[in-house]
Coordinates of C-alpha atoms and ligand atoms in Angstrom, one line a residue:
M1 CA -31.3 145.5 43.7
A2 CA -32.7 146.9 40.4
E3 CA -36.5 146.7 40.1
E4 CA -36.5 144.2 37.1
N5 CA -34.2 141.8 39.0
K6 CA -36.1 141.8 42.2
S7 CA -37.7 138.4 41.7
S8 CA -34.6 136.5 40.6
L9 CA -31.2 135.7 42.2
D10 CA -29.8 134.7 38.8
P11 CA -27.9 138.0 37.9
L12 CA -26.5 138.2 41.4
A13 CA -25.5 134.5 41.4
A14 CA -23.8 135.0 38.0
L15 CA -21.8 138.0 39.4
C16 CA -20.9 136.0 42.5
K17 CA -19.5 133.2 40.4
R18 CA -17.8 135.5 37.9
R19 CA -16.1 137.7 40.5
G20 CA -15.1 135.0 43.0
F21 CA -17.6 135.5 45.8
I22 CA -19.4 132.1 45.8
Y23 CA -18.8 128.8 44.0
H24 CA -20.6 125.4 44.2
S25 CA -18.7 123.2 46.6
S26 CA -16.8 120.3 44.8
E27 CA -17.8 121.9 41.5
I28 CA -15.4 119.8 39.3
Y29 CA -17.3 116.7 40.6
G30 CA -20.7 118.1 39.9
G31 CA -21.2 119.9 43.1
M32 CA -23.1 119.0 46.3
P33 CA -26.6 120.4 47.0
G34 CA -26.6 122.7 50.0
F35 CA -22.8 123.2 50.2
W36 CA -21.1 126.4 49.0
D37 CA -17.5 127.7 48.9
Y38 CA -16.5 131.3 49.3
G39 CA -13.9 132.5 46.8
P40 CA -11.3 135.3 47.3
L41 CA -13.9 138.1 47.5
G42 CA -16.5 136.0 49.3
C43 CA -14.1 135.0 52.1
E44 CA -13.1 138.6 52.7
L45 CA -16.8 139.6 52.9
K46 CA -17.4 136.8 55.3
Q47 CA -14.4 137.7 57.5
N48 CA -15.7 141.3 57.6
V49 CA -19.2 140.3 58.6
K50 CA -17.9 138.1 61.4
Q51 CA -15.5 140.7 62.6
A52 CA -18.2 143.4 62.6
W53 CA -20.5 141.1 64.7
W54 CA -17.7 140.2 67.1
Q55 CA -16.8 143.9 67.6
F56 CA -20.4 144.9 68.1
T57 CA -21.4 142.0 70.3
V58 CA -18.3 141.1 72.3
R59 CA -15.4 143.6 72.2
G60 CA -17.6 146.7 72.1
R61 CA -19.4 145.7 75.3
E62 CA -18.2 145.0 78.9
D63 CA -20.9 142.4 79.6
V64 CA -20.2 139.8 76.9
A65 CA -17.4 137.2 76.8
G66 CA -16.4 135.0 73.9
L67 CA -16.2 131.2 73.4
D68 CA -14.9 129.0 70.7
A69 CA -16.0 125.4 71.3
T70 CA -15.7 122.2 69.3
I71 CA -18.1 121.2 66.6
I72 CA -18.4 117.6 67.8
M73 CA -19.5 117.4 71.5
H74 CA -20.8 114.8 73.9
P75 CA -23.9 113.3 72.4
K76 CA -25.8 113.8 75.7
I77 CA -25.8 117.5 74.9
W78 CA -28.2 116.9 72.1
K79 CA -30.4 114.7 74.2
A80 CA -30.6 117.4 76.9
S81 CA -31.3 120.2 74.4
G82 CA -34.1 118.2 72.7
H83 CA -32.3 118.0 69.3
L84 CA -32.0 114.3 69.4
D85 CA -35.8 113.8 69.9
T86 CA -37.4 116.8 68.2
F87 CA -35.0 118.5 65.7
A88 CA -36.8 117.1 62.7
D89 CA -38.6 118.2 59.5
P90 CA -41.6 116.4 58.0
M91 CA -40.2 114.5 55.0
T92 CA -42.2 113.1 52.2
M93 CA -41.3 111.4 48.9
C94 CA -43.1 111.3 45.6
K95 CA -44.1 107.6 44.9
Q96 CA -43.8 108.4 41.1
C97 CA -40.7 110.5 40.5
K98 CA -39.1 109.6 43.9
K99 CA -38.2 113.3 44.7
L100 CA -37.8 114.0 48.4
M101 CA -39.4 117.2 49.8
R102 CA -40.3 118.9 53.1
A103 CA -44.1 118.4 53.4
D104 CA -44.4 122.0 54.8
Q105 CA -42.6 123.4 51.7
I106 CA -44.7 121.8 49.0
D107 CA -46.8 124.9 48.3
D108 CA -43.6 127.0 48.2
I109 CA -42.0 124.6 45.7
R110 CA -45.2 124.7 43.6
A111 CA -45.1 128.5 43.6
E112 CA -41.4 128.5 42.6
L113 CA -42.0 126.1 39.7
G114 CA -44.8 128.5 38.5
K115 CA -46.1 127.4 35.1
K116 CA -43.8 124.3 35.2
A117 CA -45.6 122.9 38.3
A118 CA -47.9 119.9 38.0
A119 CA -51.6 120.5 38.8
V120 CA -52.7 119.6 42.3
N121 CA -54.3 116.1 42.2
P122 CA -57.4 116.3 44.6
A123 CA -57.3 112.5 44.9
Y124 CA -54.2 112.7 47.1
A125 CA -53.7 114.3 50.5
L126 CA -50.3 115.6 49.0
S127 CA -49.5 115.6 45.4
C128 CA -46.1 116.2 43.9
P129 CA -45.5 119.7 42.5
H130 CA -43.0 118.2 40.0
C131 CA -45.0 115.4 38.4
G132 CA -48.5 115.3 40.1
G133 CA -47.7 111.9 41.7
E134 CA -48.9 110.8 45.1
M135 CA -46.6 111.8 48.0
T136 CA -46.0 109.4 51.0
E137 CA -47.2 110.2 54.5
P138 CA -44.8 112.8 56.0
K139 CA -42.3 111.3 58.5
P140 CA -40.1 113.2 60.9
F141 CA -36.5 113.4 59.6
N142 CA -33.8 114.3 62.1
L143 CA -31.6 117.1 60.7
M144 CA -28.4 116.3 62.6
F145 CA -25.5 114.8 60.7
K146 CA -24.2 111.7 62.4
T147 CA -20.5 110.6 62.6
V148 CA -18.5 108.0 64.6
V149 CA -15.8 109.0 67.0
G150 CA -12.8 106.7 67.2
P151 CA -11.9 103.7 65.0
I152 CA -14.9 101.4 65.9
D153 CA -18.0 102.0 63.9
D154 CA -20.5 101.1 66.7
P155 CA -23.7 102.8 67.8
S156 CA -22.1 103.6 71.2
N157 CA -19.6 105.8 69.4
V158 CA -22.1 107.8 67.4
A159 CA -21.7 111.6 67.7
Y160 CA -23.2 114.5 65.9
L161 CA -22.0 117.6 64.0
R162 CA -23.5 120.5 66.0
P163 CA -26.7 121.8 64.4
E164 CA -26.3 125.1 66.3
T165 CA -23.5 126.9 68.1
A166 CA -25.7 127.8 71.1
Q167 CA -25.6 124.5 73.0
A168 CA -21.8 124.7 73.6
I169 CA -22.4 128.0 75.3
F170 CA -24.9 126.4 77.8
A171 CA -22.6 123.4 78.3
Q172 CA -19.7 125.8 79.2
F173 CA -21.7 128.3 81.1
T174 CA -20.3 127.5 84.6
N175 CA -16.7 127.5 83.3
V176 CA -17.1 130.9 81.6
L177 CA -18.9 132.3 84.6
S178 CA -16.1 131.3 87.0
T179 CA -13.2 132.4 84.7
S180 CA -14.5 135.6 83.1
R181 CA -15.3 137.8 86.1
Q182 CA -18.8 138.3 84.7
Q183 CA -22.0 138.3 86.7
V184 CA -25.6 137.9 85.6
P185 CA -26.7 139.8 83.6
F186 CA -24.0 139.0 81.1
G187 CA -23.7 137.2 77.8
I188 CA -21.5 134.5 76.1
A189 CA -21.0 134.7 72.3
Q190 CA -19.8 132.2 69.8
M191 CA -19.4 132.1 66.0
G192 CA -18.8 129.1 64.0
K193 CA -19.9 126.3 61.7
S194 CA -23.2 124.5 62.1
F195 CA -24.5 121.6 60.1
R196 CA -28.1 120.6 59.2
N197 CA -29.0 117.8 56.9
E198 CA -31.7 120.0 55.3
V199 CA -34.2 117.9 53.2
T200 CA -34.4 120.5 50.5
P201 CA -31.6 123.1 50.6
R202 CA -33.0 126.0 48.5
N203 CA -32.5 129.6 47.4
Y204 CA -28.8 129.6 46.8
T205 CA -26.9 129.9 50.1
F206 CA -30.1 130.8 52.1
R207 CA -30.8 127.3 53.4
S208 CA -27.5 125.3 53.3
R209 CA -26.4 122.1 54.9
E210 CA -23.1 123.5 56.2
F211 CA -23.2 127.2 57.4
E212 CA -22.0 129.5 60.1
Q213 CA -23.9 131.0 62.9
M214 CA -23.2 134.0 65.2
E215 CA -25.0 133.4 68.5
L216 CA -25.3 135.2 71.8
E217 CA -26.8 133.7 74.9
F218 CA -27.4 136.7 77.2
F219 CA -28.1 135.4 80.8
I220 CA -30.5 137.5 82.9
R221 CA -32.0 137.2 86.4
P222 CA -35.5 135.7 86.6
D223 CA -38.1 138.5 87.0
E224 CA -38.8 137.3 90.6
A225 CA -35.1 138.0 91.5
V226 CA -35.4 141.5 90.0
E227 CA -38.5 142.0 92.1
I228 CA -36.7 141.1 95.3
L229 CA -33.7 143.3 94.5
H230 CA -35.6 146.4 93.3
G231 CA -39.2 146.0 94.7
H232 CA -40.4 146.3 91.1
V233 CA -39.7 144.9 87.6
V234 CA -39.5 147.3 84.6
T235 CA -41.7 146.1 81.7
L236 CA -42.3 147.5 78.2
A237 CA -45.4 149.2 79.5
D238 CA -43.0 151.4 81.5
N239 CA -41.6 152.7 78.3
P240 CA -37.9 152.1 79.2
D241 CA -35.1 153.9 77.2
L242 CA -33.7 151.1 75.1
N243 CA -31.0 153.3 73.6
G244 CA -29.4 154.3 76.8
P245 CA -27.3 152.1 79.2
V246 CA -28.8 148.8 80.3
Q247 CA -30.6 148.9 83.7
D248 CA -30.5 146.5 86.6
D249 CA -34.3 146.6 87.2
W250 CA -35.3 145.4 83.6
G251 CA -37.5 142.3 83.4
W252 CA -37.1 139.7 80.7
E253 CA -39.5 141.5 78.3
V254 CA -37.4 144.6 78.3
W255 CA -34.1 142.7 77.8
H256 CA -35.7 140.8 74.9
K257 CA -36.8 144.0 73.2
Y258 CA -33.4 145.6 74.0
W259 CA -31.7 142.8 72.0
V260 CA -34.1 143.2 69.1
E261 CA -33.1 146.8 69.0
Q262 CA -29.4 146.0 69.2
R263 CA -29.7 143.6 66.3
K264 CA -31.5 146.2 64.2
K265 CA -28.7 148.7 65.0
F266 CA -26.1 146.1 63.9
L267 CA -27.9 145.4 60.7
N268 CA -28.1 149.1 59.9
A269 CA -24.4 149.5 60.7
V270 CA -23.4 146.9 58.2
G271 CA -25.6 148.3 55.5
L272 CA -29.2 147.0 55.8
P273 CA -31.6 149.9 56.1
T274 CA -34.4 149.5 58.6
E275 CA -37.1 149.9 55.8
H276 CA -35.8 146.7 54.2
F277 CA -36.5 144.3 57.1
V278 CA -39.4 143.7 59.4
E279 CA -39.9 142.4 62.9
Y280 CA -42.1 139.3 63.0
W281 CA -43.3 138.6 66.5
Q282 CA -44.2 134.9 66.7
K283 CA -47.8 134.2 67.8
P284 CA -48.3 132.2 71.1
D285 CA -49.2 129.0 69.1
E286 CA -45.9 129.3 67.1
L287 CA -43.6 129.6 70.1
A288 CA -41.6 126.7 71.5
H289 CA -43.2 125.5 74.7
Y290 CA -40.4 127.0 76.9
A291 CA -40.1 130.3 74.9
R292 CA -41.8 133.5 76.3
A293 CA -41.3 135.5 73.0
C294 CA -39.5 135.2 69.8
V295 CA -38.9 137.8 67.1
D296 CA -37.8 136.9 63.6
I297 CA -36.1 139.7 61.7
E298 CA -37.3 139.1 58.1
Y299 CA -35.6 140.5 55.0
D300 CA -37.2 141.0 51.6
F301 CA -35.0 138.6 49.6
P302 CA -35.6 138.4 45.8
F303 CA -37.4 135.1 46.4
G304 CA -39.7 136.6 49.1
R305 CA -39.7 137.8 52.7
Q306 CA -37.8 135.3 54.8
E307 CA -36.1 135.0 58.2
L308 CA -32.7 136.6 58.4
E309 CA -32.2 136.0 62.1
G310 CA -34.1 135.4 65.4
I311 CA -34.2 136.8 68.9
A312 CA -35.8 134.4 71.4
A313 CA -36.5 134.7 75.1
R314 CA -35.9 131.1 76.1
S315 CA -36.6 131.3 79.9
D316 CA -34.3 129.0 82.0
F317 CA -35.1 126.0 79.8
D318 CA -31.6 125.2 78.4
L319 CA -29.6 125.5 81.6
T320 CA -32.3 123.6 83.5
Q321 CA -32.1 120.8 80.9
H322 CA -28.3 120.6 81.2
Q323 CA -28.6 120.6 85.0
K324 CA -31.0 117.7 84.8
H325 CA -29.1 115.6 82.3
S326 CA -25.5 116.2 83.5
G327 CA -26.3 116.3 87.2
E328 CA -24.1 119.4 87.5
S329 CA -25.7 122.5 89.1
Q330 CA -26.2 125.4 86.7
M331 CA -27.3 127.8 89.5
V332 CA -25.5 131.0 90.1
F333 CA -25.0 132.7 93.4
D334 CA -26.1 136.3 93.4
D335 CA -24.9 138.1 96.5
P336 CA -26.8 141.4 96.0
L337 CA -30.0 139.2 95.7
K338 CA -29.2 137.4 99.0
Q339 CA -28.6 140.7 100.8
A340 CA -31.9 142.2 99.4
A341 CA -33.8 139.0 100.5
K342 CA -32.4 139.2 104.0
K343 CA -34.3 142.5 104.4
L344 CA -37.7 140.7 103.9
D345 CA -39.4 139.7 107.1
D346 CA -41.4 136.4 107.3
A347 CA -44.7 138.0 106.3
A348 CA -43.1 139.6 103.2
R349 CA -41.5 136.2 102.3
K350 CA -44.8 134.4 102.6
A351 CA -46.6 137.0 100.5
F352 CA -43.9 136.8 97.9
I353 CA -44.1 133.0 97.7
E354 CA -47.9 133.2 97.3
K355 CA -47.7 135.8 94.6
V356 CA -45.1 133.7 92.6
Q357 CA -47.2 130.5 93.1
A358 CA -50.3 132.3 91.7
D359 CA -48.3 133.5 88.7
W360 CA -46.8 130.1 88.0
V361 CA -50.1 128.3 88.4
S362 CA -51.7 130.8 85.9
R363 CA -48.9 129.7 83.4
G364 CA -49.6 125.9 84.1
K365 CA -46.6 125.4 86.3
D366 CA -46.3 123.5 89.6
P367 CA -46.9 125.5 92.9
I368 CA -44.5 123.3 94.9
A369 CA -41.7 124.0 92.4
A370 CA -42.6 127.7 92.7
E371 CA -42.1 127.6 96.5
K372 CA -38.7 125.8 96.1
F373 CA -37.7 128.4 93.5
C374 CA -38.5 131.2 95.9
L375 CA -36.6 129.6 98.8
N376 CA -33.5 129.4 96.5
L377 CA -34.0 133.0 95.6
F378 CA -33.9 134.0 99.3
D379 CA -30.6 132.2 99.4
G380 CA -29.4 134.2 96.4
K381 CA -29.6 131.2 94.0
Y382 CA -31.3 130.6 90.7
V383 CA -30.8 129.2 87.2
P384 CA -30.4 132.2 84.9
H385 CA -32.9 132.9 82.1
V386 CA -31.6 133.7 78.7
I387 CA -32.2 135.9 75.7
E388 CA -30.8 134.4 72.5
P389 CA -30.1 136.6 69.4
S390 CA -29.1 134.0 66.8
A391 CA -27.9 135.0 63.3
G392 CA -26.6 133.1 60.3
V393 CA -23.4 134.4 58.7
D394 CA -24.2 133.1 55.2
R395 CA -27.8 134.4 55.3
L396 CA -26.6 137.8 56.3
M397 CA -24.0 137.8 53.6
L398 CA -26.8 136.9 51.1
A399 CA -28.9 139.7 52.3
L400 CA -26.0 142.1 52.1
L401 CA -25.2 141.0 48.5
C402 CA -28.9 141.4 47.5
E403 CA -29.0 144.8 49.1
A404 CA -25.8 145.9 47.5
Y405 CA -26.4 144.7 43.9
E406 CA -27.4 147.2 41.3
E407 CA -27.4 147.4 37.6
Q408 CA -27.3 151.1 36.9
K409 CA -28.3 152.6 33.5
L410 CA -25.8 155.3 32.7
T411 CA -25.9 157.8 29.8
D412 CA -22.7 159.7 28.8
E413 CA -22.4 163.3 27.5
K414 CA -22.9 162.0 24.0
G415 CA -26.1 160.2 25.0
K416 CA -24.6 156.7 24.8
E417 CA -26.2 154.3 27.2
D418 CA -24.3 151.8 29.3
I419 CA -25.0 149.4 32.2
R420 CA -22.8 149.6 35.3
T421 CA -23.0 146.7 37.7
V422 CA -22.1 147.8 41.1
L423 CA -22.1 146.3 44.7
H424 CA -22.9 149.2 47.1
F425 CA -21.4 147.4 50.1
H426 CA -21.0 149.4 53.3
P427 CA -17.2 150.1 53.5
K428 CA -17.1 148.1 56.8
V429 CA -18.0 144.9 55.0
A430 CA -16.6 145.6 51.5
P431 CA -14.1 142.8 50.7
V432 CA -11.6 145.3 49.2
K433 CA -11.5 148.7 50.8
V434 CA -9.2 150.5 48.3
A435 CA -7.8 149.8 44.8
V436 CA -4.7 151.6 43.8
F437 CA -3.9 152.3 40.1
P438 CA -0.9 154.0 38.5
L439 CA -2.4 156.0 35.6
V440 CA 0.7 155.6 33.5
K441 CA 2.5 152.4 34.1
K442 CA 5.6 153.4 32.2
D443 CA 6.0 156.7 34.2
E444 CA 8.5 155.5 36.8
A445 CA 7.8 158.2 39.4
C446 CA 4.0 157.8 39.0
F447 CA 4.3 153.9 39.2
N448 CA 6.6 154.1 42.3
M449 CA 4.4 156.5 44.2
A450 CA 1.3 154.3 43.5
R451 CA 3.2 151.2 44.7
E452 CA 4.4 153.0 47.8
I453 CA 0.8 154.1 48.6
F454 CA -0.4 150.5 48.0
D455 CA 2.3 149.0 50.3
K456 CA 1.4 151.5 53.1
L457 CA -2.3 151.0 52.8
R458 CA -2.3 147.2 52.6
K459 CA -0.7 147.1 56.1
K460 CA -4.0 148.6 57.3
V461 CA -6.8 147.3 55.1
N462 CA -7.4 144.9 52.3
C463 CA -6.2 146.6 49.0
F464 CA -6.1 145.7 45.4
W465 CA -3.4 146.6 42.9
D466 CA -4.2 147.0 39.2
A467 CA -1.8 148.6 36.8
S468 CA -3.2 147.4 33.4
G469 CA -6.0 148.4 31.1
Q470 CA -8.0 151.6 30.6
I471 CA -8.7 153.5 33.8
G472 CA -12.5 153.3 33.1
R473 CA -12.4 149.5 32.9
R474 CA -10.3 149.3 36.1
Y475 CA -13.0 151.4 37.9
R476 CA -15.8 149.1 36.6
R477 CA -14.0 146.0 37.8
Q478 CA -13.8 147.5 41.3
D479 CA -17.5 148.5 41.1
E480 CA -18.4 144.9 40.6
A481 CA -16.3 143.9 43.6
G482 CA -17.9 146.6 45.7
T483 CA -14.6 148.5 46.4
P484 CA -15.6 151.9 47.9
W485 CA -12.6 153.8 46.8
C486 CA -10.2 153.8 43.9
I487 CA -6.9 155.8 44.1
T488 CA -5.4 156.8 40.8
V489 CA -1.8 158.2 40.9
D490 CA -1.1 160.3 37.8
P491 CA 2.1 162.0 36.5
E492 CA 1.2 165.2 38.5
S493 CA 1.0 163.2 41.8
P494 CA 4.7 162.9 42.5
K495 CA 4.9 166.7 42.1
D496 CA 2.0 167.9 44.3
G497 CA 1.8 164.8 46.6
K498 CA -1.9 164.3 45.8
F499 CA -3.9 161.6 44.0
T500 CA -7.4 161.2 42.7
V501 CA -9.9 159.3 44.9
R502 CA -12.9 158.0 43.0
D503 CA -16.0 157.2 45.0
R504 CA -17.8 154.0 44.0
D505 CA -21.4 155.2 44.6
S506 CA -21.3 158.8 43.4
M507 CA -18.4 158.2 40.9
Q508 CA -17.2 161.6 41.9
Q509 CA -13.4 162.2 41.9
E510 CA -11.5 164.3 44.4
R511 CA -7.8 165.1 44.7
M512 CA -6.3 164.6 48.2
T513 CA -3.2 163.7 50.1
Y514 CA -2.5 160.4 51.7
E515 CA -3.3 161.7 55.2
E516 CA -6.5 163.3 54.0
F517 CA -7.5 159.9 52.5
L518 CA -6.7 158.1 55.7
V519 CA -9.1 160.4 57.7
K520 CA -11.9 159.8 55.1
M521 CA -11.4 156.1 55.1
Y522 CA -11.2 155.6 58.9
A523 CA -14.3 157.7 59.4
A524 CA -16.3 155.3 57.1
L525 CA -14.9 152.2 58.8
E526 CA -15.6 153.2 62.4
F527 CA -18.5 151.5 64.2
Ligands
GAP601 N1 -29.9 128.5 68.4 C1 -31.1 128.9 67.8 C2 -31.1 128.6 66.3 O1 -30.2 127.9 65.8 P1 -32.5 128.9 64.2 O2 -33.6 129.8 63.8 O3 -32.6 127.5 63.8 O4 -32.1 129.1 65.7 C3 -30.7 130.7 63.7 O5 -31.2 129.4 63.4 C4 -30.2 131.4 62.4 O6 -29.2 130.5 61.8 C5 -31.3 131.6 61.3 O7 -32.0 132.7 61.6 C6 -30.4 131.7 60.1 O8 -29.9 133.0 59.9 C7 -29.3 130.7 60.4 N2 -29.7 129.4 59.7 C8 -30.4 128.4 60.3 N3 -30.5 127.3 59.4 C9 -29.8 127.7 58.3 C10 -29.4 127.0 57.1 N4 -29.9 125.8 56.9 N5 -28.7 127.6 56.2 C11 -28.2 128.9 56.5 N6 -28.5 129.5 57.6 C12 -29.2 129.0 58.5

């Protein structure tokens, strides 16, 4: 983004509206806060982001299987996951202007309002950033949207729109395991809509009430099982190679860091350079009680550094909760583990149990449960632990738009200045890959050749046809859409079989044949 526009989303939002990337939902009725629609270019960008994630996370690997579950699920799922009891934000209302706000966002709202903010009133524990009035005591507000299933509007029929895609993965864990020929360590991935009744949706699409997530639950052995299998557990202190193939003796810490690195690779591959995001490692007091580590990948949005996605090491919390609430075992049987455990004699087993008990006690856990856990391990049984890389489609799209947006000052040979607005999308995510123009519409051979190229190319990638207006204007329209290449067919083209390819970023033009262009295009689109 150009320096002078770094603090504001306004120019980008104006372009997104003008060019059909993002509209307010239900705009003709005044819109709905926190709901956004993607127009013709926006929905192509979205498809490309999701396809890239699916290719990188599922199809490009042998150890991840996909899932596409329903949005409305059995309400007990949300009891087991903790969402029903604890998925809440602290809500407060101004007694004077009646505005609702998240108590933990009052300082941010005051900063956003800048000079327009009301002065802090020291007489109140919380004073309204809009009018200075007194705010009510913050109360937890559950973020799940409620609905009723079936024709009878009764509390017993209440269900919820899912607030995350992850829980369906846990709920279907045993089905996927028994039908996918996968074995721990392996992952289950899902993309799809999630809904959160955010108190204050803010910053354009950044915090929406309806959005999409791309989540992976990667199931791993507990470290104690790795210890039995290999006699050791690789930790980060061992300096493992995280760029090479995954290893059977990695402990949870290494798997977690491995997925942080994978996510960074993905972000690079879709056009976010490493220098523009940071890893924020949550401090022990910020972690959920079951989590062993959590990294937020934060991006420098124009409105500040904010979470783009997260990678959490969630222990065996989720599957254990579902096991408890559903009464269905979520344990796996790991034959190599059983075979390795058979080789331990009684003394070795006893020493192992004591070591695990000491470790569990040091982490405030029950020694009797530790013994039971070890006995199950000797039988080759355990509830898998999980590493969860969880990303938001819309949030990543917003980061890609911010990253791509530039207002370039250009000066022509005569010294005339001009502004070119361009979206420097990576070709993999660019909504339109190629635009095809006949230079002279009335030249039949030129027109027909351009049309033939367009028809052939659009069977492969998303293309745009534009036969009218000055060629310079046609280029500029594609720059604003982020189209990496424009092909111009001129009256010479039918004679020499070549056309001009104009590169969006360098604005350089090169003549080439159709086959030469295909090679260039495919090289840029490959993962
Ligand atoms: N299963 C874990 C989970 O849902 P989260 O941090 O609440 O974790 C993961 O959400 C990601 O989903 C976030 O990093 C963000 O990219 C996206 N996300 C969450 N809430 C969002 C919202 N209200 N609007 C847009 N994206 C959101």
